[in-house]
Amino acid sequence: MHPELPASEPLPETGTAAILGGIRVRILALVFTLAGIGLVFVYSASAVRADRGGWEMQFVANQFCWFVVGLGCLGLMSAVPVAWVERLWLPILLVTLALLALVCIPGVGTPVRGAYRWLRVGGFNMQPSEFAKLGMVIALAAFLARRTGEGLPFLRGFLPAAGMIGLAVRIARRLNGLWRR
């Protein structure tokens, strides 16, 4: 039998919070607030299109669709145990760096408006640098979380973390420019 909770302690999360995998309400409110502000900015930047005969809500609708996709990803990722992500930080980092390097290989990178920063996957173009942002945040967070008890020593903490960032930036910027000239 479970003992009853005293009135002063909060009840366990049920309902919507449990369905969303324990996502905190404040964080979710912040996500919706930022998305709403973003939609207002997109609308204000694209409403001029109505003067030119286009549908003024085209970009807002597109942005909203991607927001819904992002919410789905948020729900899926909130169900993934943090321990899995902490164990997979090195493969995530390596895949991130490999994707960045792929655009540098002649014939693999796809030019879009003269820039070879895109990969064609199926019927879509994807920009690996967008995945690199998320991959680097995950890898660095897991790497630095392992060193929380040590403080942040220069040789075993800061220097490797800066090296990860530097390598990703070098691949994304330097190699792309050198191989295409």
Short mmCIF file of C-alpha atoms in Angstrom, two decimals, residues 98-110 116 118-119 175-176 179-180:
data_model
loop_
_atom_site.label_atom_id
_atom_site.label_comp_id
_atom_site.label_asym_id
_atom_site.label_seq_id
_atom_site.Cartn_x
_atom_site.Cartn_y
_atom_site.Cartn_z
CA ALA A 98 30.71 13.71 -40.71
CA LEU A 99 27.61 15.50 -41.99
CA LEU A 100 29.50 18.79 -42.00
CA ALA A 101 32.36 17.19 -43.92
CA LEU A 102 30.05 15.56 -46.49
CA VAL A 103 29.15 18.89 -48.09
CA CYS A 104 32.84 19.43 -48.77
CA ILE A 105 33.16 16.32 -50.95
CA PRO A 106 32.80 17.22 -54.64
CA GLY A 107 29.64 15.70 -56.08
CA VAL A 108 28.00 15.19 -52.69
CA GLY A 109 27.36 18.79 -51.67
CA THR A 110 24.49 20.44 -53.57
CA TYR A 116 27.73 24.29 -51.37
CA TRP A 118 23.49 21.61 -48.65
CA LEU A 119 22.96 17.85 -48.98
CA LEU A 175 36.98 23.33 -45.68
CA ASN A 176 33.84 24.31 -47.58
CA TRP A 179 37.40 22.73 -51.62
CA ARG A 180 35.11 24.79 -53.79
#
